PDB file of C-alpha atoms in Angstrom:
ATOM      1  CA  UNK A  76      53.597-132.767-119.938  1.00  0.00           C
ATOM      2  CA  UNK A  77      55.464-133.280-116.425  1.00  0.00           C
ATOM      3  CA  UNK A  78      52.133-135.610-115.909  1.00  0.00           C
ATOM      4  CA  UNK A  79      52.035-137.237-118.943  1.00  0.00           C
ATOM      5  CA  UNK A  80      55.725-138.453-119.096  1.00  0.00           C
ATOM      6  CA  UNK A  81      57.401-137.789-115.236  1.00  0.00           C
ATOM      7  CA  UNK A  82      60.593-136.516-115.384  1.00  0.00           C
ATOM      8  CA  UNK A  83      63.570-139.090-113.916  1.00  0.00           C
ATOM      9  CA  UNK A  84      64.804-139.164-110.215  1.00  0.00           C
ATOM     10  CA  UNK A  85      67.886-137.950-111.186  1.00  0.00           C
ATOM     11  CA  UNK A  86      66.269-134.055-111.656  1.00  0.00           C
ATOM     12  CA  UNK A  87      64.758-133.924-108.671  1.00  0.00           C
ATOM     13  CA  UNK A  88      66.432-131.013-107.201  1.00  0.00           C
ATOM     14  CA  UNK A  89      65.915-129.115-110.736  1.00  0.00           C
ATOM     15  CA  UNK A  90      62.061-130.365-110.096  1.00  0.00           C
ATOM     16  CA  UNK A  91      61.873-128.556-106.682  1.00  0.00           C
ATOM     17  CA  UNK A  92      63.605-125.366-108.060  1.00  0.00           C
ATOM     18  CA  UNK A  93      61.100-125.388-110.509  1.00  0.00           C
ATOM     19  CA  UNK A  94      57.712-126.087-108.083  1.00  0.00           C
ATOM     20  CA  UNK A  95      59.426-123.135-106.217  1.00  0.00           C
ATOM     21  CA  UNK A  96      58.586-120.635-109.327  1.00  0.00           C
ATOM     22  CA  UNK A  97      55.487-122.701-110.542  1.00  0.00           C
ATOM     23  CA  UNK A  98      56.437-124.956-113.247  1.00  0.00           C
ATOM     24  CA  UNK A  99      54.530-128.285-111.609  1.00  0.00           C
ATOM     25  CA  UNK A 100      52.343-129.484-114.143  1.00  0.00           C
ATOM     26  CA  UNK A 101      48.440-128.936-113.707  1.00  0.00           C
ATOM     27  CA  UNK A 102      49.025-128.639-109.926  1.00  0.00           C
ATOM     28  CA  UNK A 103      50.423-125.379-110.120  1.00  0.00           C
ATOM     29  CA  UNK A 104      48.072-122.586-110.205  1.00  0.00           C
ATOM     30  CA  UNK A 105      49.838-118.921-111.326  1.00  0.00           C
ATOM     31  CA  UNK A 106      47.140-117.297-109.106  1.00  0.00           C
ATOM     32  CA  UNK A 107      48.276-118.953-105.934  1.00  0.00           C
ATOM     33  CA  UNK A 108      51.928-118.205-106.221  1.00  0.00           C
ATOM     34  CA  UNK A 109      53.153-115.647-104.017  1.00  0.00           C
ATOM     35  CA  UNK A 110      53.383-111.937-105.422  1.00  0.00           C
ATOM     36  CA  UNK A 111      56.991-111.597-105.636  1.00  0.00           C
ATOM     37  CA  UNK A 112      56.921-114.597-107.937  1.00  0.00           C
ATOM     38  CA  UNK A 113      54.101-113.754-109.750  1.00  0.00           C
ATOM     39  CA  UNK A 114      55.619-109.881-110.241  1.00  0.00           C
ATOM     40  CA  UNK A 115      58.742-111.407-111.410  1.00  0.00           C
ATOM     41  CA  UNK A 116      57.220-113.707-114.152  1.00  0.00           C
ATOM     42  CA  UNK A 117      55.582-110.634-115.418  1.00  0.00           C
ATOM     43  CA  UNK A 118      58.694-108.444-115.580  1.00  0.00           C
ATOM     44  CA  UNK A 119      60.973-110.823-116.590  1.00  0.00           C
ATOM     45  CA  UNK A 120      59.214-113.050-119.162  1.00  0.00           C
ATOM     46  CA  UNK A 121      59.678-110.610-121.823  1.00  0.00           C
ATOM     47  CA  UNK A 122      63.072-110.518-121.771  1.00  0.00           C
ATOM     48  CA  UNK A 123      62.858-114.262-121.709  1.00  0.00           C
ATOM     49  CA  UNK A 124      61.517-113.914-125.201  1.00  0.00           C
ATOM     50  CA  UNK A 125      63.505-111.470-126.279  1.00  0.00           C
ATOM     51  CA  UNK A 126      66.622-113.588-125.329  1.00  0.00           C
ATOM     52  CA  UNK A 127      65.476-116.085-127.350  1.00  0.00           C
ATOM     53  CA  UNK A 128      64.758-114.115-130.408  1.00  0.00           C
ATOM     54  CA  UNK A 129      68.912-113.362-130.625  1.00  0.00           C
ATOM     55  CA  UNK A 130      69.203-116.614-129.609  1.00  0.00           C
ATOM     56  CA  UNK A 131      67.736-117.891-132.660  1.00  0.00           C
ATOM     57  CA  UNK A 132      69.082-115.260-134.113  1.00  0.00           C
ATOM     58  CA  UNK A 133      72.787-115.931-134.101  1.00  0.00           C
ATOM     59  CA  UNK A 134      72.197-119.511-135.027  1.00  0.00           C
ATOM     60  CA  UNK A 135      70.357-118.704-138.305  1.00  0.00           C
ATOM     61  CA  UNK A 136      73.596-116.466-138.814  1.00  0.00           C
ATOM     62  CA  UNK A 137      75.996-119.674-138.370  1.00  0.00           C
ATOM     63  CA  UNK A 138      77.763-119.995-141.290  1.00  0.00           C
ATOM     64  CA  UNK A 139      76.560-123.951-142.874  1.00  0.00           C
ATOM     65  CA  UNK A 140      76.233-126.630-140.547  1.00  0.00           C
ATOM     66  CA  UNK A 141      75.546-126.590-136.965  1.00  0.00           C
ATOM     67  CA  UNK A 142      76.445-130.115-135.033  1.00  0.00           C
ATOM     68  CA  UNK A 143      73.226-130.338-132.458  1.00  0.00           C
ATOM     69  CA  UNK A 144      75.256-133.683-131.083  1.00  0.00           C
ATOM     70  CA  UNK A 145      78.984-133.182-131.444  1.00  0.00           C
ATOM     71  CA  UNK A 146      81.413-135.669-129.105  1.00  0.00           C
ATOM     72  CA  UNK A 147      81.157-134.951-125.659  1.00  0.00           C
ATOM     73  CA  UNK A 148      77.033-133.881-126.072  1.00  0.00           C
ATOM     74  CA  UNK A 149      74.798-134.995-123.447  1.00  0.00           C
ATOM     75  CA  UNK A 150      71.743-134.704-125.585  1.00  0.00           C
ATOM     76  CA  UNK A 151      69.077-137.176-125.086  1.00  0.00           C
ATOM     77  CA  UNK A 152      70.756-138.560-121.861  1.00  0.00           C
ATOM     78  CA  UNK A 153      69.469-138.037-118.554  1.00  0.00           C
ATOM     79  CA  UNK A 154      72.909-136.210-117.358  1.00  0.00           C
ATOM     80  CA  UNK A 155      71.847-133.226-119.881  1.00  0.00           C
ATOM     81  CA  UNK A 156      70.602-130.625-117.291  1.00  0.00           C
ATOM     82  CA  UNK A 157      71.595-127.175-119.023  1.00  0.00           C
ATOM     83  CA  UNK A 158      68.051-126.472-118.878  1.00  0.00           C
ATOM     84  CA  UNK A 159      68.593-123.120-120.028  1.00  0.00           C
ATOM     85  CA  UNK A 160      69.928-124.849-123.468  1.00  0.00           C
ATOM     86  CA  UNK A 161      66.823-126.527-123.471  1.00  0.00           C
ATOM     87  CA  UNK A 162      64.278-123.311-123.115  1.00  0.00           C
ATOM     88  CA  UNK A 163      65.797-121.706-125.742  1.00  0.00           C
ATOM     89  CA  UNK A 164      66.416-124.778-127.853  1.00  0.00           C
ATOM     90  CA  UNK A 165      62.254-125.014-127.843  1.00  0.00           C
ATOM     91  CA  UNK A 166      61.287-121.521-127.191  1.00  0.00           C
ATOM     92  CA  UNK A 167      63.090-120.090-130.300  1.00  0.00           C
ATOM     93  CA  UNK A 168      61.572-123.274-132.606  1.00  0.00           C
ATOM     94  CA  UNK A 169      65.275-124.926-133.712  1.00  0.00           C
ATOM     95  CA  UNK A 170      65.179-127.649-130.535  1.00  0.00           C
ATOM     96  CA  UNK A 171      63.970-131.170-130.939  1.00  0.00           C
ATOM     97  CA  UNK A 172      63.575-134.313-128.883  1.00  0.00           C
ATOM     98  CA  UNK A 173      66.872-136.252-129.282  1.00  0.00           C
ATOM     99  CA  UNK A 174      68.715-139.128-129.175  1.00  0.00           C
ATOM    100  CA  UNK A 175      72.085-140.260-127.615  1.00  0.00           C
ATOM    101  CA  UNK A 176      74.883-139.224-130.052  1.00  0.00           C
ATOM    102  CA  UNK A 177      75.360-142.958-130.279  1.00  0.00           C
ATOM    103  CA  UNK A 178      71.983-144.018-131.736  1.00  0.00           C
ATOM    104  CA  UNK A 179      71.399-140.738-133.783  1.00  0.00           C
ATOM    105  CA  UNK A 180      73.378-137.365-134.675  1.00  0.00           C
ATOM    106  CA  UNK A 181      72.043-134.220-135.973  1.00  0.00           C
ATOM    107  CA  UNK A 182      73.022-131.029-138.042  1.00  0.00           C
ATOM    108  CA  UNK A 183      70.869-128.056-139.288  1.00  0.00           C
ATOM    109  CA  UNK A 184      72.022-125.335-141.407  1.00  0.00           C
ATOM    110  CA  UNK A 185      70.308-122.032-142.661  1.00  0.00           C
ATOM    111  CA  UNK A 186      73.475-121.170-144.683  1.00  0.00           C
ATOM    112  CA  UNK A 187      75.151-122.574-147.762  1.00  0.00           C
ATOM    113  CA  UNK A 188      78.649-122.442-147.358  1.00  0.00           C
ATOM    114  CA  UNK A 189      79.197-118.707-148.277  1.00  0.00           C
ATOM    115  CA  UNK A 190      77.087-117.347-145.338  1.00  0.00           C
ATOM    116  CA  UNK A 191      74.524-116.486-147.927  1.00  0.00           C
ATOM    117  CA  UNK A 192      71.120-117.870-146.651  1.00  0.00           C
ATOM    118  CA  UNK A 193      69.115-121.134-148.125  1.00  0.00           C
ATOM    119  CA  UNK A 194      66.406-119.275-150.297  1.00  0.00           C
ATOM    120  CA  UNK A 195      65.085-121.700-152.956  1.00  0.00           C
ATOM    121  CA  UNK A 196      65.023-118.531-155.760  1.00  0.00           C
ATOM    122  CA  UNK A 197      68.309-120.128-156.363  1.00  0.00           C
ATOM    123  CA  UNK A 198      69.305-123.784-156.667  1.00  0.00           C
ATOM    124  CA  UNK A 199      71.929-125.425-154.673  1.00  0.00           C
ATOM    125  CA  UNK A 200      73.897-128.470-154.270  1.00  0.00           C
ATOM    126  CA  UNK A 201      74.768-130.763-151.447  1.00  0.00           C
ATOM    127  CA  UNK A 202      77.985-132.641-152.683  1.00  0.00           C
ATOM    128  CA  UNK A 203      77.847-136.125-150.249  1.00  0.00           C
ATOM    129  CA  UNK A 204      81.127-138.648-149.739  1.00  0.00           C
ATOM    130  CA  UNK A 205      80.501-141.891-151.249  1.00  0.00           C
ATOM    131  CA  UNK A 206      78.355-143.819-149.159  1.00  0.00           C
ATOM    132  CA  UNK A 207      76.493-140.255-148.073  1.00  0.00           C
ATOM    133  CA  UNK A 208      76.583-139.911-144.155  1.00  0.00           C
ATOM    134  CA  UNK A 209      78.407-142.261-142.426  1.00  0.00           C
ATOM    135  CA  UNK A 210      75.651-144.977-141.063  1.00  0.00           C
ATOM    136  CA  UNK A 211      74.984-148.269-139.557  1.00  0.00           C
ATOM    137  CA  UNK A 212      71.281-147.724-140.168  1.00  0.00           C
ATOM    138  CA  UNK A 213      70.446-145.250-142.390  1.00  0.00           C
ATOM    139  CA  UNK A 214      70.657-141.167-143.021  1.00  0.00           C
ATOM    140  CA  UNK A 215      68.840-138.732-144.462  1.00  0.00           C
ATOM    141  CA  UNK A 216      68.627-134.890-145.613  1.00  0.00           C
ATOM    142  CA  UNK A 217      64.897-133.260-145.095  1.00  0.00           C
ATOM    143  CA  UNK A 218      64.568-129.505-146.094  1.00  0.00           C
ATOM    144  CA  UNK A 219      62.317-127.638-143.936  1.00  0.00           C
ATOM    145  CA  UNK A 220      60.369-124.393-145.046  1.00  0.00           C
ATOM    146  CA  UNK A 221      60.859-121.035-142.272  1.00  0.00           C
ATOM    147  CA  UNK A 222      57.744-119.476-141.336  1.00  0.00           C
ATOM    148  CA  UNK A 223      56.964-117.095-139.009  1.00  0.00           C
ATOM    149  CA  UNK A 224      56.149-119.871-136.058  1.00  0.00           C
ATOM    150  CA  UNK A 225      59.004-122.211-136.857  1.00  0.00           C
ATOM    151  CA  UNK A 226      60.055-124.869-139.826  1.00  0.00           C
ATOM    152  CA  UNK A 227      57.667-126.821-141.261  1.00  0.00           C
ATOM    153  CA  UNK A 228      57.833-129.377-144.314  1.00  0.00           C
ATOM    154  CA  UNK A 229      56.957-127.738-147.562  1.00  0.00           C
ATOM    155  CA  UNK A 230      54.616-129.077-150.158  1.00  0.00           C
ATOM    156  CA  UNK A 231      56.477-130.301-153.072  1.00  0.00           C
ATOM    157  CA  UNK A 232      55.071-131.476-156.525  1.00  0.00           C
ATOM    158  CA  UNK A 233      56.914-135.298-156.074  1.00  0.00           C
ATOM    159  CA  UNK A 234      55.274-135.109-152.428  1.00  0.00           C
ATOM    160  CA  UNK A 235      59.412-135.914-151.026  1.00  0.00           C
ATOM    161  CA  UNK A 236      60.226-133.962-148.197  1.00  0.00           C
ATOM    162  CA  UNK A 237      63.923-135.694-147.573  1.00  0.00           C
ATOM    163  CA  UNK A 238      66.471-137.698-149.486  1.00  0.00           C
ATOM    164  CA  UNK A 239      68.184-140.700-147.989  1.00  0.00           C
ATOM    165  CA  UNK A 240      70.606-143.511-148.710  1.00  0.00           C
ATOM    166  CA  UNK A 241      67.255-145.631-149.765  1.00  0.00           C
ATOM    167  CA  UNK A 242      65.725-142.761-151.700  1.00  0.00           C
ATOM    168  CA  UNK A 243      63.996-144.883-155.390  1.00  0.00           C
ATOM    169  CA  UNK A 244      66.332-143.582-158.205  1.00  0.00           C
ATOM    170  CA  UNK A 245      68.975-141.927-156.282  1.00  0.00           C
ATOM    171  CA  UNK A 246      72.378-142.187-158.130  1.00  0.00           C
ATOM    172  CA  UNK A 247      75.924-141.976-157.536  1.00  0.00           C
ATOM    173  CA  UNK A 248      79.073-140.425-159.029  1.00  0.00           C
ATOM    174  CA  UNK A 249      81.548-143.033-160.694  1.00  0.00           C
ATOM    175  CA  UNK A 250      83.214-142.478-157.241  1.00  0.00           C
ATOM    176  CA  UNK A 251      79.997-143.114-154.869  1.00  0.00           C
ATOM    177  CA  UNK A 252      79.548-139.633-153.995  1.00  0.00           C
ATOM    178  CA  UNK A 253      76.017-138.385-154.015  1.00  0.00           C
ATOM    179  CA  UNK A 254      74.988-134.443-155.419  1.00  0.00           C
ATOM    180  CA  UNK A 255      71.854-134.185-154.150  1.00  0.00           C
ATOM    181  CA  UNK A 256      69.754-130.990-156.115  1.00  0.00           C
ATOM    182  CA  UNK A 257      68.095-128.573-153.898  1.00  0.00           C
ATOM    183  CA  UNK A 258      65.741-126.636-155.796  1.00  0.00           C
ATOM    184  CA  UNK A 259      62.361-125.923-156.476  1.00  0.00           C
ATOM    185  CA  UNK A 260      62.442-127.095-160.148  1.00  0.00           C
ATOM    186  CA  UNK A 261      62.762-130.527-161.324  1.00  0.00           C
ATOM    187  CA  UNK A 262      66.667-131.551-162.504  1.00  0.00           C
ATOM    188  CA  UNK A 263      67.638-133.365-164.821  1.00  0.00           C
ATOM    189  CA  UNK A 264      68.841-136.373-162.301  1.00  0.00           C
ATOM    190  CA  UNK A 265      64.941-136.522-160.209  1.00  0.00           C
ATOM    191  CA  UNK A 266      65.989-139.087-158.148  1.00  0.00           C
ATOM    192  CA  UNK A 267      68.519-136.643-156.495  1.00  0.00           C
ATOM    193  CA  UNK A 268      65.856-133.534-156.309  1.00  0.00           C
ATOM    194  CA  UNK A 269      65.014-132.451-153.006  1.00  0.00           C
ATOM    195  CA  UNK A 270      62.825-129.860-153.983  1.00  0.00           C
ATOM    196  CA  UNK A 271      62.967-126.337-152.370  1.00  0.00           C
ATOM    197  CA  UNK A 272      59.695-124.194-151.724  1.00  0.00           C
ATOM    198  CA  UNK A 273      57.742-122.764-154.896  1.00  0.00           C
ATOM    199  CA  UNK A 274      57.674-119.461-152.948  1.00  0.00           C
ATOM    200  CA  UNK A 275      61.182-119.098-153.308  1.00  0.00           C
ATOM    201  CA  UNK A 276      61.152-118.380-149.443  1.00  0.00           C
ATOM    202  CA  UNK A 277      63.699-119.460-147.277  1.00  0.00           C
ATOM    203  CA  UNK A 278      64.357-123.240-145.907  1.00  0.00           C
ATOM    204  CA  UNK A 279      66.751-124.774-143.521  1.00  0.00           C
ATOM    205  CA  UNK A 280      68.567-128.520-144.344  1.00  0.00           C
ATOM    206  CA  UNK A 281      68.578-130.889-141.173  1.00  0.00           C
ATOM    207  CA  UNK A 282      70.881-133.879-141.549  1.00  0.00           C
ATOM    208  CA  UNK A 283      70.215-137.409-139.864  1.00  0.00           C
ATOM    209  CA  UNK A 284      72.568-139.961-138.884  1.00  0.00           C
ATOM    210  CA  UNK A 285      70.985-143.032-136.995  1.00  0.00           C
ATOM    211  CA  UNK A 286      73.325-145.495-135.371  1.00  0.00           C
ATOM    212  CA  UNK A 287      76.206-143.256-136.826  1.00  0.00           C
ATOM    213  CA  UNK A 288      79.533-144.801-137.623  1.00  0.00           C
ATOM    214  CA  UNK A 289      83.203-144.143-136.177  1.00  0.00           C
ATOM    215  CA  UNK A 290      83.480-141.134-138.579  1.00  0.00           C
ATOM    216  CA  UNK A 291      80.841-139.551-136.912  1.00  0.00           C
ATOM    217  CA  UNK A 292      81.283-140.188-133.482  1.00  0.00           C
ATOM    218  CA  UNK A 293      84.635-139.459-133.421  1.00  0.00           C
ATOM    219  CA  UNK A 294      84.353-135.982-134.901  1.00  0.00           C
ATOM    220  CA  UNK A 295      86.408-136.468-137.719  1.00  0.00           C
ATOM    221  CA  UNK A 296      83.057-136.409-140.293  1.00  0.00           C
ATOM    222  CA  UNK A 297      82.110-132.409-141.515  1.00  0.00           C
ATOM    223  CA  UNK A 298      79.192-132.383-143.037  1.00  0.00           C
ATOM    224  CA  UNK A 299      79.990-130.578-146.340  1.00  0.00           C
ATOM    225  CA  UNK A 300      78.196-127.397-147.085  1.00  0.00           C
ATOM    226  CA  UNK A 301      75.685-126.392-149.746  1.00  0.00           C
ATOM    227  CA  UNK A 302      76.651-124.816-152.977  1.00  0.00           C
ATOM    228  CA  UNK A 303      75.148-122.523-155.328  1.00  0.00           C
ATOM    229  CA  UNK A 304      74.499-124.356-158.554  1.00  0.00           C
ATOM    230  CA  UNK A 305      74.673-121.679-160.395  1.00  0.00           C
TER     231      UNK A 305
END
């Protein structure tokens, strides 16, 4: 990957740090590295992935939304170097590439807004402010299925895997406001069913926001939080 896509100027003494231990791309052969680093990738890797495990861990514990670009973030900029963030972010599945928080913001939640986790054996509702996110461009909600290496898009009977502000039949509350259905059944508003796995397994919700407006970048938006429909 380091090959494929080079890594800016700017992390050049992270680069070095890294060529130290043997992260270089295909010119780094584990064989050749000296034994003290080689012992201490084989002692200390484990832990590695068992740091990550709580890691991911505590966030699927989060109670609803988590804001992967809040204000301040440096994600998808090239002053981002918590590269620790970064491992885990990938190594425990729930990272992504992103953008800057001012072309794109994100949220994921494993939680509806009791705690209780996102199974689709029971429906749920995402109540959304008129309008839905607050856009320039456009947002969307896609539900992703958890399996035992990560969260992958589920097959669904109406083959849609998000809904967005463009979504063919969505509709509105007399107020704009948009309940989108989350469950594996059709409702009896389909233009608003995102449907949930026909396992009944659990799923996670990721939000979009692309070119997000003042409500957003300011902070002052929350996405809501799911709801048992009852």
């Amino acid at each position: 990957m380091l090959t494929l896509d080079p890594p800016p100027a700017a992390d050049a003494t992270a680069l070095e740090k890294f060529r130290i231990v043997g992260i270089c791309g295909a010119a780094c052969d584990f064989a050749r590295l000296p034994d003290a680093i080689q012992n201490a990738w084989r002692t200390q890797f484990p832990q590695l992935g068992s740091y990550m495990k709580q890691y991911a861990a505590q966030t699927a514990a989060a109670k609803s939304w988590i804001d992967y670009n809040p204000p301040g973030s440096l994600l998808g900029t090239t002053d981002q170097h918590d590269y620790a963030r970064r491992a885990l972010a990938l190594g425990s599945g729930t990272g992504m590439l992103g953008l800057r928080r001012d072309e794109a913001n994100y949220w994921i939640t494993f939680t509806d807004g009791a705690g209780a986790p996102l199974t689709a054996n029971k429906p749920n509702t995402l109540h959304l402010p008129p309008g839905g996110i607050p856009s320039k461009a456009f947002w969307s909600i896609s539900l992703y299925e958890v399996q035992d290496r990560g969260q992958f898009l589920t097959p669904t009977p109406i083959n849609r895997y998000q809904i967005a502000g463009n979504t063919p039949g969505l509709t509105t509350n007399p107020d704009g406001s948009i309940d989108i259905r989350i469950q594996p059944t059709a409702p009896t508003t389909p233009g608003n069913w995102l449907p949930s796995p026909a396992t009944g397994g659990p799923f996670i919700l990721f939000a979009r926001s692309y070119i997000p407006d003042s409500p957003v970048l300011s902070g002052t938006f929350t996405m809501p939080a799911a709801t048992a429909a009852g």
